Short mmCIF file of C-alpha atoms in Angstrom, two decimals:
data_model
loop_
_atom_site.label_atom_id
_atom_site.label_comp_id
_atom_site.label_asym_id
_atom_site.label_seq_id
_atom_site.Cartn_x
_atom_site.Cartn_y
_atom_site.Cartn_z
CA MET A 15 0.00 0.00 0.00
CA VAL A 16 1.39 3.38 -0.98
CA MET A 17 1.04 6.11 1.61
CA ALA A 18 0.02 9.35 -0.05
CA ALA A 19 2.10 12.38 0.90
CA GLU A 20 -1.08 14.40 1.44
CA PRO A 21 -4.27 12.63 2.46
CA GLN A 22 -6.93 12.97 -0.18
CA PHE A 23 -10.43 11.82 0.46
CA HIS A 24 -11.84 9.67 -2.28
CA VAL A 25 -15.60 9.80 -2.65
CA LEU A 26 -17.76 7.47 -4.71
CA ALA A 27 -20.82 9.39 -5.94
CA VAL A 28 -23.84 7.49 -7.23
CA ASP A 29 -26.68 9.14 -9.17
CA ASP A 30 -28.64 8.10 -12.25
CA SER A 31 -29.02 11.72 -13.43
CA LEU A 32 -26.14 13.11 -15.50
CA PHE A 33 -27.05 16.58 -14.36
CA ASP A 34 -26.85 15.65 -10.68
CA ARG A 35 -23.62 13.74 -11.22
CA LYS A 36 -22.02 16.81 -12.73
CA LEU A 37 -23.12 18.92 -9.78
CA ILE A 38 -22.00 16.55 -7.05
CA GLU A 39 -18.70 16.01 -8.82
CA ARG A 40 -17.96 19.77 -8.89
CA LEU A 41 -19.06 20.18 -5.29
CA LEU A 42 -16.79 17.35 -4.16
CA GLN A 43 -13.85 18.70 -6.20
CA LYS A 44 -14.42 22.11 -4.63
CA ALA A 45 -14.35 20.40 -1.23
CA SER A 46 -10.91 19.03 -2.23
CA CYS A 47 -12.02 15.44 -2.70
CA GLN A 48 -11.11 12.95 -5.36
CA VAL A 49 -14.32 11.84 -7.05
CA THR A 50 -15.49 8.78 -8.90
CA THR A 51 -19.05 8.97 -10.25
CA VAL A 52 -21.20 6.04 -11.33
CA ASP A 53 -24.75 6.03 -12.60
CA SER A 54 -26.20 3.05 -10.72
CA GLY A 55 -26.06 1.06 -7.51
CA TYR A 56 -24.81 -1.95 -9.45
CA LYS A 57 -21.88 -0.02 -10.88
CA ALA A 58 -21.14 1.24 -7.37
CA LEU A 59 -21.02 -2.31 -6.01
CA GLU A 60 -18.82 -3.32 -8.91
CA PHE A 61 -16.42 -0.47 -8.15
CA LEU A 62 -16.31 -1.46 -4.50
CA GLY A 63 -15.56 -5.04 -5.43
CA LEU A 64 -18.83 -6.39 -4.13
CA ARG A 65 -20.92 -8.15 -6.70
CA GLU A 66 -23.98 -9.18 -4.75
CA GLY A 67 -27.31 -8.60 -6.44
CA VAL A 68 -25.69 -8.58 -9.87
CA GLU A 69 -27.78 -8.38 -13.04
CA ILE A 70 -27.59 -11.99 -14.24
CA ASN A 71 -28.13 -11.13 -17.88
CA ASP A 72 -25.47 -8.41 -17.98
CA PRO A 73 -22.97 -9.45 -20.67
CA ASP A 74 -20.42 -7.04 -19.21
CA ALA A 75 -20.63 -8.52 -15.71
CA VAL A 76 -17.31 -9.60 -14.29
CA SER A 77 -16.95 -12.89 -12.44
CA THR A 78 -18.80 -13.13 -9.16
CA SER A 79 -15.75 -13.67 -6.97
CA PRO A 80 -15.58 -10.71 -4.58
CA VAL A 81 -12.30 -9.02 -5.46
CA ILE A 82 -11.58 -5.98 -3.34
CA HIS A 83 -9.91 -3.10 -5.16
CA GLN A 84 -6.74 -2.82 -3.11
CA GLU A 85 -5.46 0.25 -4.95
CA VAL A 86 -8.60 2.28 -4.58
CA GLU A 87 -9.61 3.32 -1.12
CA VAL A 88 -13.08 4.81 -0.84
CA ASN A 89 -13.56 7.12 2.14
CA LEU A 90 -17.21 7.95 1.54
CA ILE A 91 -20.14 6.88 -0.59
CA ILE A 92 -22.71 9.53 -1.46
CA THR A 93 -25.77 8.27 -3.24
CA ASP A 94 -29.09 9.46 -4.59
CA TYR A 95 -32.07 7.76 -3.01
CA CYS A 96 -34.41 7.48 -6.02
CA MET A 97 -32.74 5.39 -8.68
CA PRO A 98 -34.26 2.81 -11.00
CA SER A 99 -33.74 -0.89 -10.15
CA MET A 100 -31.46 -0.33 -7.15
CA THR A 101 -32.30 2.53 -4.80
CA GLY A 102 -29.83 4.34 -2.61
CA TYR A 103 -31.35 2.51 0.34
CA ASP A 104 -30.68 -0.88 -1.31
CA LEU A 105 -27.11 0.17 -1.95
CA LEU A 106 -26.74 1.31 1.65
CA LYS A 107 -27.92 -2.08 2.87
CA GLU A 108 -25.52 -3.96 0.57
CA VAL A 109 -22.59 -1.86 1.76
CA LYS A 110 -23.43 -2.17 5.45
CA GLU A 111 -23.92 -5.94 5.13
CA SER A 112 -20.54 -6.49 3.49
CA SER A 113 -17.59 -7.22 5.75
CA ALA A 114 -15.19 -5.44 3.41
CA CYS A 115 -17.08 -2.17 3.08
CA LYS A 116 -19.33 -1.80 6.09
CA ASN A 117 -17.11 0.84 7.67
CA ILE A 118 -17.30 3.17 4.69
CA PRO A 119 -19.63 6.03 5.64
CA VAL A 120 -22.66 6.31 3.38
CA VAL A 121 -24.61 9.51 2.78
CA ILE A 122 -28.01 9.56 1.09
CA MET A 123 -29.32 12.45 -1.03
CA SER A 124 -32.91 13.04 -1.97
CA SER A 125 -34.97 15.79 -3.54
CA GLU A 126 -37.91 14.80 -1.31
CA ASN A 127 -38.26 15.47 2.38
CA VAL A 128 -39.93 12.26 3.55
CA PRO A 129 -39.34 11.77 7.30
CA ALA A 130 -40.04 8.03 7.19
CA ARG A 131 -37.51 7.64 4.40
CA ILE A 132 -34.91 9.67 6.28
CA SER A 133 -35.25 7.69 9.51
CA ARG A 134 -35.20 4.39 7.64
CA CYS A 135 -31.87 5.34 6.03
CA LEU A 136 -30.35 6.59 9.25
CA GLU A 137 -31.44 3.43 11.05
CA GLU A 138 -29.81 1.32 8.38
CA GLY A 139 -26.53 3.09 9.07
CA ALA A 140 -26.44 6.12 6.78
CA GLU A 141 -24.20 8.78 8.23
CA GLU A 142 -26.23 11.72 6.94
CA PHE A 143 -29.23 12.43 4.80
CA PHE A 144 -28.99 15.48 2.56
CA LEU A 145 -31.87 17.19 0.82
CA LYS A 146 -31.12 18.26 -2.72
CA PRO A 147 -29.82 20.60 -3.88
CA VAL A 148 -26.75 19.65 -1.89
CA ARG A 149 -24.51 22.56 -0.96
CA LEU A 150 -20.80 22.90 -0.29
CA ALA A 151 -21.54 23.56 3.38
CA ASP A 152 -23.25 20.13 3.59
CA LEU A 153 -20.20 18.39 2.17
CA ASN A 154 -17.83 20.14 4.53
CA LYS A 155 -19.79 18.51 7.34
CA LEU A 156 -18.62 15.16 6.05
CA LYS A 157 -14.92 15.70 6.51
CA PRO A 158 -14.84 14.42 10.11
CA HIS A 159 -16.58 11.20 9.00
CA MET A 160 -14.10 10.63 6.20
CA MET A 161 -11.17 11.53 8.43
CA LYS A 162 -12.29 8.92 10.94
CA THR A 163 -12.23 6.11 8.37
CA LYS A 164 -8.98 7.31 6.88
CA LEU A 165 -7.25 7.31 10.27
CA LYS A 166 -8.72 3.92 11.08
CA ASN A 167 -7.38 2.51 7.81
CA GLN A 168 -3.97 4.04 8.44
CA LYS A 169 -3.84 2.53 11.90
CA LEU A 170 -4.76 -0.87 10.47
CA GLU A 171 -1.93 -0.52 7.97
CA GLU A 172 0.50 0.29 10.78
CA ILE A 173 -0.50 -2.87 12.59
CA GLU A 174 -0.11 -4.93 9.42
CA THR A 175 3.32 -3.52 8.48
CA PRO A 176 5.26 -3.36 11.79
CA SER A 177 8.66 -2.95 10.05
CA LYS A 178 7.98 0.71 9.24
CA ASP A 179 7.87 3.40 11.85
CA GLU A 180 4.77 5.26 10.69
CA SER A 181 3.89 7.28 13.78
CA GLY A 182 5.82 10.35 12.58
CA THR A 183 4.23 10.18 9.16
CA VAL A 184 0.73 9.92 10.57
CA ALA A 185 1.19 13.07 12.61
CA ALA A 186 2.45 14.97 9.58
CA VAL A 187 -0.46 13.70 7.53
CA VAL A 188 -3.11 14.68 10.09
CA GLU A 189 -2.01 18.26 10.75
CA PRO A 190 -2.53 19.80 7.32
CA GLU A 191 -6.04 18.37 7.18
CA VAL A 192 -6.97 19.87 10.54
CA LYS A 193 -5.75 23.25 9.32
CA ASN A 194 -7.90 22.95 6.21
CA LEU A 195 -10.99 22.23 8.26
CA THR A 196 -10.61 25.43 10.21
CA GLU A 197 -9.96 27.41 7.05
CA ILE A 198 -13.29 26.29 5.69
CA MET B 26 -10.41 53.23 -15.25
CA ASP B 27 -11.90 52.48 -18.64
CA ALA B 28 -15.32 54.13 -18.74
CA HIS B 29 -16.63 51.65 -21.26
CA VAL B 30 -15.70 48.67 -19.08
CA ALA B 31 -17.17 50.35 -16.00
CA GLN B 32 -20.40 50.99 -17.85
CA LEU B 33 -20.62 47.38 -19.03
CA GLN B 34 -19.93 46.15 -15.53
CA MET B 35 -22.68 48.37 -14.17
CA GLN B 36 -25.06 47.07 -16.81
CA TYR B 37 -24.12 43.51 -15.90
CA ARG B 38 -24.63 44.10 -12.19
CA ASN B 39 -28.05 45.62 -12.75
CA TYR B 40 -29.04 42.85 -15.09
CA ILE B 41 -28.12 40.12 -12.62
CA LEU B 42 -29.91 41.91 -9.79
CA SER B 43 -33.03 42.23 -11.92
CA LEU B 44 -33.00 38.51 -12.66
CA TYR B 45 -33.06 37.81 -8.96
CA GLN B 46 -35.56 40.54 -8.17
CA GLN B 47 -37.95 39.33 -10.85
CA GLY B 48 -37.75 35.83 -9.46
CA PHE B 49 -36.02 34.18 -12.40
CA LEU B 50 -33.13 33.04 -10.22
CA ASP B 51 -32.66 32.20 -6.56
CA ASP B 52 -29.72 31.63 -4.21
CA GLN B 53 -29.01 28.18 -5.61
CA PHE B 54 -27.78 29.98 -8.75
CA THR B 55 -25.46 32.00 -6.52
CA GLU B 56 -24.18 28.74 -5.07
CA LEU B 57 -23.47 27.41 -8.59
CA LYS B 58 -21.54 30.55 -9.47
CA SER B 59 -19.44 30.11 -6.34
CA LEU B 60 -18.45 26.64 -7.53
CA GLN B 61 -16.96 28.06 -10.71
CA ASP B 62 -13.27 28.90 -10.55
CA ASP B 63 -10.15 29.03 -12.69
CA GLY B 64 -10.02 25.25 -12.65
CA SER B 65 -13.61 24.97 -13.88
CA PRO B 66 -14.28 28.27 -15.68
CA ASP B 67 -17.24 26.99 -17.70
CA PHE B 68 -19.01 25.09 -14.96
CA VAL B 69 -22.11 27.28 -14.85
CA ALA B 70 -22.47 27.28 -18.63
CA GLU B 71 -22.09 23.50 -18.74
CA VAL B 72 -24.64 22.90 -16.03
CA LEU B 73 -27.12 25.29 -17.62
CA SER B 74 -26.64 23.55 -20.94
CA LEU B 75 -27.49 20.21 -19.34
CA PHE B 76 -30.47 21.78 -17.64
CA PHE B 77 -31.93 23.21 -20.83
CA ASP B 78 -31.35 19.89 -22.62
CA ASP B 79 -33.30 18.28 -19.81
CA CYS B 80 -36.10 20.82 -20.26
CA VAL B 81 -36.45 20.02 -23.95
CA LYS B 82 -36.51 16.30 -23.26
CA LEU B 83 -38.90 16.40 -20.31
CA VAL B 84 -41.32 18.88 -21.88
CA GLY B 85 -41.36 16.64 -24.95
CA ASN B 86 -42.12 13.58 -22.81
CA MET B 87 -44.92 15.38 -21.01
CA ALA B 88 -46.44 16.73 -24.22
CA ARG B 89 -46.50 13.21 -25.61
CA ALA B 90 -47.98 11.77 -22.42
CA LEU B 91 -50.71 14.42 -22.41
CA ASP B 92 -51.42 13.93 -26.07
CA GLN B 93 -52.88 10.47 -25.63
CA THR B 94 -56.39 10.31 -26.99
CA GLY B 95 -57.76 7.99 -24.39
CA THR B 96 -56.39 7.56 -20.91
CA VAL B 97 -53.60 9.92 -19.96
CA ASP B 98 -50.90 8.40 -17.78
CA PHE B 99 -50.69 11.07 -15.09
CA CYS B 100 -48.06 9.05 -13.26
CA GLN B 101 -45.84 9.30 -16.28
CA VAL B 102 -46.41 13.06 -16.50
CA GLY B 103 -45.81 13.35 -12.77
CA ALA B 104 -42.52 11.45 -12.99
CA ASN B 105 -41.26 13.92 -15.60
CA VAL B 106 -42.43 16.89 -13.54
CA HIS B 107 -40.57 15.45 -10.57
CA GLN B 108 -37.35 15.30 -12.57
CA LEU B 109 -37.79 18.82 -13.89
CA LYS B 110 -38.53 20.10 -10.42
CA GLY B 111 -35.32 18.50 -9.21
CA SER B 112 -33.08 19.95 -11.87
CA SER B 113 -34.67 23.41 -11.83
CA SER B 114 -34.24 23.45 -8.08
CA SER B 115 -30.58 22.46 -8.40
CA VAL B 116 -29.88 25.18 -10.94
CA GLY B 117 -31.71 28.00 -9.19
CA ALA B 118 -34.40 28.37 -11.85
CA LYS B 119 -36.93 29.73 -9.39
CA ARG B 120 -39.92 30.30 -11.67
CA VAL B 121 -39.59 26.96 -13.41
CA LYS B 122 -39.37 25.25 -10.03
CA GLY B 123 -42.48 27.08 -8.81
CA LEU B 124 -44.43 25.97 -11.86
CA CYS B 125 -43.34 22.39 -11.30
CA ILE B 126 -44.72 22.46 -7.77
CA ASN B 127 -48.14 23.46 -9.13
CA PHE B 128 -47.81 21.02 -11.95
CA LYS B 129 -47.22 18.15 -9.53
CA GLU B 130 -50.46 18.93 -7.71
CA LEU B 131 -52.35 19.08 -11.00
CA CYS B 132 -51.00 15.65 -11.94
CA GLU B 133 -52.03 14.21 -8.60
CA ALA B 134 -55.50 15.67 -9.08
CA LYS B 135 -55.51 14.26 -12.63
CA ASN B 136 -56.55 17.69 -13.87
CA TYR B 137 -56.07 17.34 -17.61
CA GLU B 138 -56.77 20.93 -18.67
CA GLY B 139 -54.72 22.24 -15.77
CA CYS B 140 -51.80 20.06 -16.78
CA VAL B 141 -51.93 21.13 -20.40
CA ARG B 142 -51.99 24.80 -19.40
CA CYS B 143 -49.19 24.33 -16.90
CA LEU B 144 -47.04 22.56 -19.45
CA GLN B 145 -47.45 25.51 -21.82
CA GLN B 146 -46.35 27.84 -19.05
CA VAL B 147 -43.33 25.67 -18.25
CA ASP B 148 -42.38 25.72 -21.91
CA ILE B 149 -42.56 29.52 -22.09
CA GLU B 150 -40.79 29.95 -18.77
CA TYR B 151 -37.74 27.86 -19.47
CA LYS B 152 -37.31 29.43 -22.89
CA THR B 153 -37.56 32.90 -21.37
CA LEU B 154 -34.95 32.01 -18.77
CA LYS B 155 -32.69 30.58 -21.45
CA ALA B 156 -32.85 33.83 -23.42
CA LYS B 157 -32.17 35.92 -20.31
CA LEU B 158 -29.17 33.84 -19.34
CA GLN B 159 -27.86 34.05 -22.88
CA ASP B 160 -28.00 37.84 -22.55
CA MET B 161 -26.11 37.53 -19.28
CA PHE B 162 -23.36 35.45 -20.89
CA ASN B 163 -23.14 37.91 -23.78
CA LEU B 164 -22.60 40.77 -21.34
CA GLU B 165 -19.84 38.76 -19.65
CA LYS B 166 -18.17 38.25 -23.01
CA GLN B 167 -18.39 41.94 -23.82
CA ILE B 168 -16.78 42.87 -20.52
CA VAL B 169 -13.91 40.45 -21.07
CA GLN B 170 -13.43 41.58 -24.66
CA ALA B 171 -13.29 45.18 -23.45
CA GLY B 172 -10.46 44.15 -21.14
CA GLY B 173 -12.45 44.07 -17.91
CA ILE B 174 -13.24 41.43 -15.29
CA VAL B 175 -16.72 40.09 -14.78
CA PRO B 176 -17.80 41.44 -11.38
CA GLN B 177 -19.01 39.25 -8.55
CA VAL B 178 -22.51 40.47 -7.85
CA ASP B 179 -23.58 40.54 -4.22
CA ILE B 180 -27.27 39.73 -4.20
CA ASN B 181 -27.79 40.78 -0.62
#
């Protein structure tokens, strides 16, 4: 695993609307995140290396063995709620039920303010529920969540590679981020 | 200070303010503008382009759905209104969004005449907005060509 010199949060954004994908991508870039956008829950699961609930008749489907993308760390998943075939809620459930990805924070977006929907998502483990249109201020709220996972992953790496003395590096990596948060 | 540039900038400022005052745009448009920077200098134009493409497509879908001699699928119309409401809301197209809210209610009430009338209004409204924003972009171009910078307009 390569340790990045500067921690960059990588967000996976899921939305079936091209328009909304363009918006969320710009917002996330503005919030200094790396972004990958996909247009469906299935593609999201594919990206994450989980292939449960795959479309059987999809000729482009890869093999069903769950290969985790080692090179690509996802620090947050942000997904639209209303999508055809697989909703944001379905995706949330899949992620939270997988051992590999259950610690990735998931945020749901929706253009409709339906309290029952919101509580259902939060109960299933969604970190936040944003009403569209999502704003930059909303995304800045997510940094602590992403930071938490990132630090957790780094600590796990330290435990797994005891030959390196990473404590100094971790401190250096954390500080700039904290400064950025206050600047926002 | 170049008087011509200053005059154009003043014109631009007043034009933008009028768009907000007349309810064509709301603060979501301001938010979009704030997302544009040197790294993404055409962001607003790109997003607006996608929005107007959406308008053409969705209005077309709704016109077809309402044109059925026989039973009109109000759910289908409603689904398109929902999408248009979402994108107009995300772009700051205040009047279009407002019409969509009414439109949704008319679909739920299965009010055929109301829906047809509302669709006509939506059609006029998005085209009007498109023309106004085109004027805005033209003013920006003129300012830049005259050697000036496009001013940030403070709505408040």
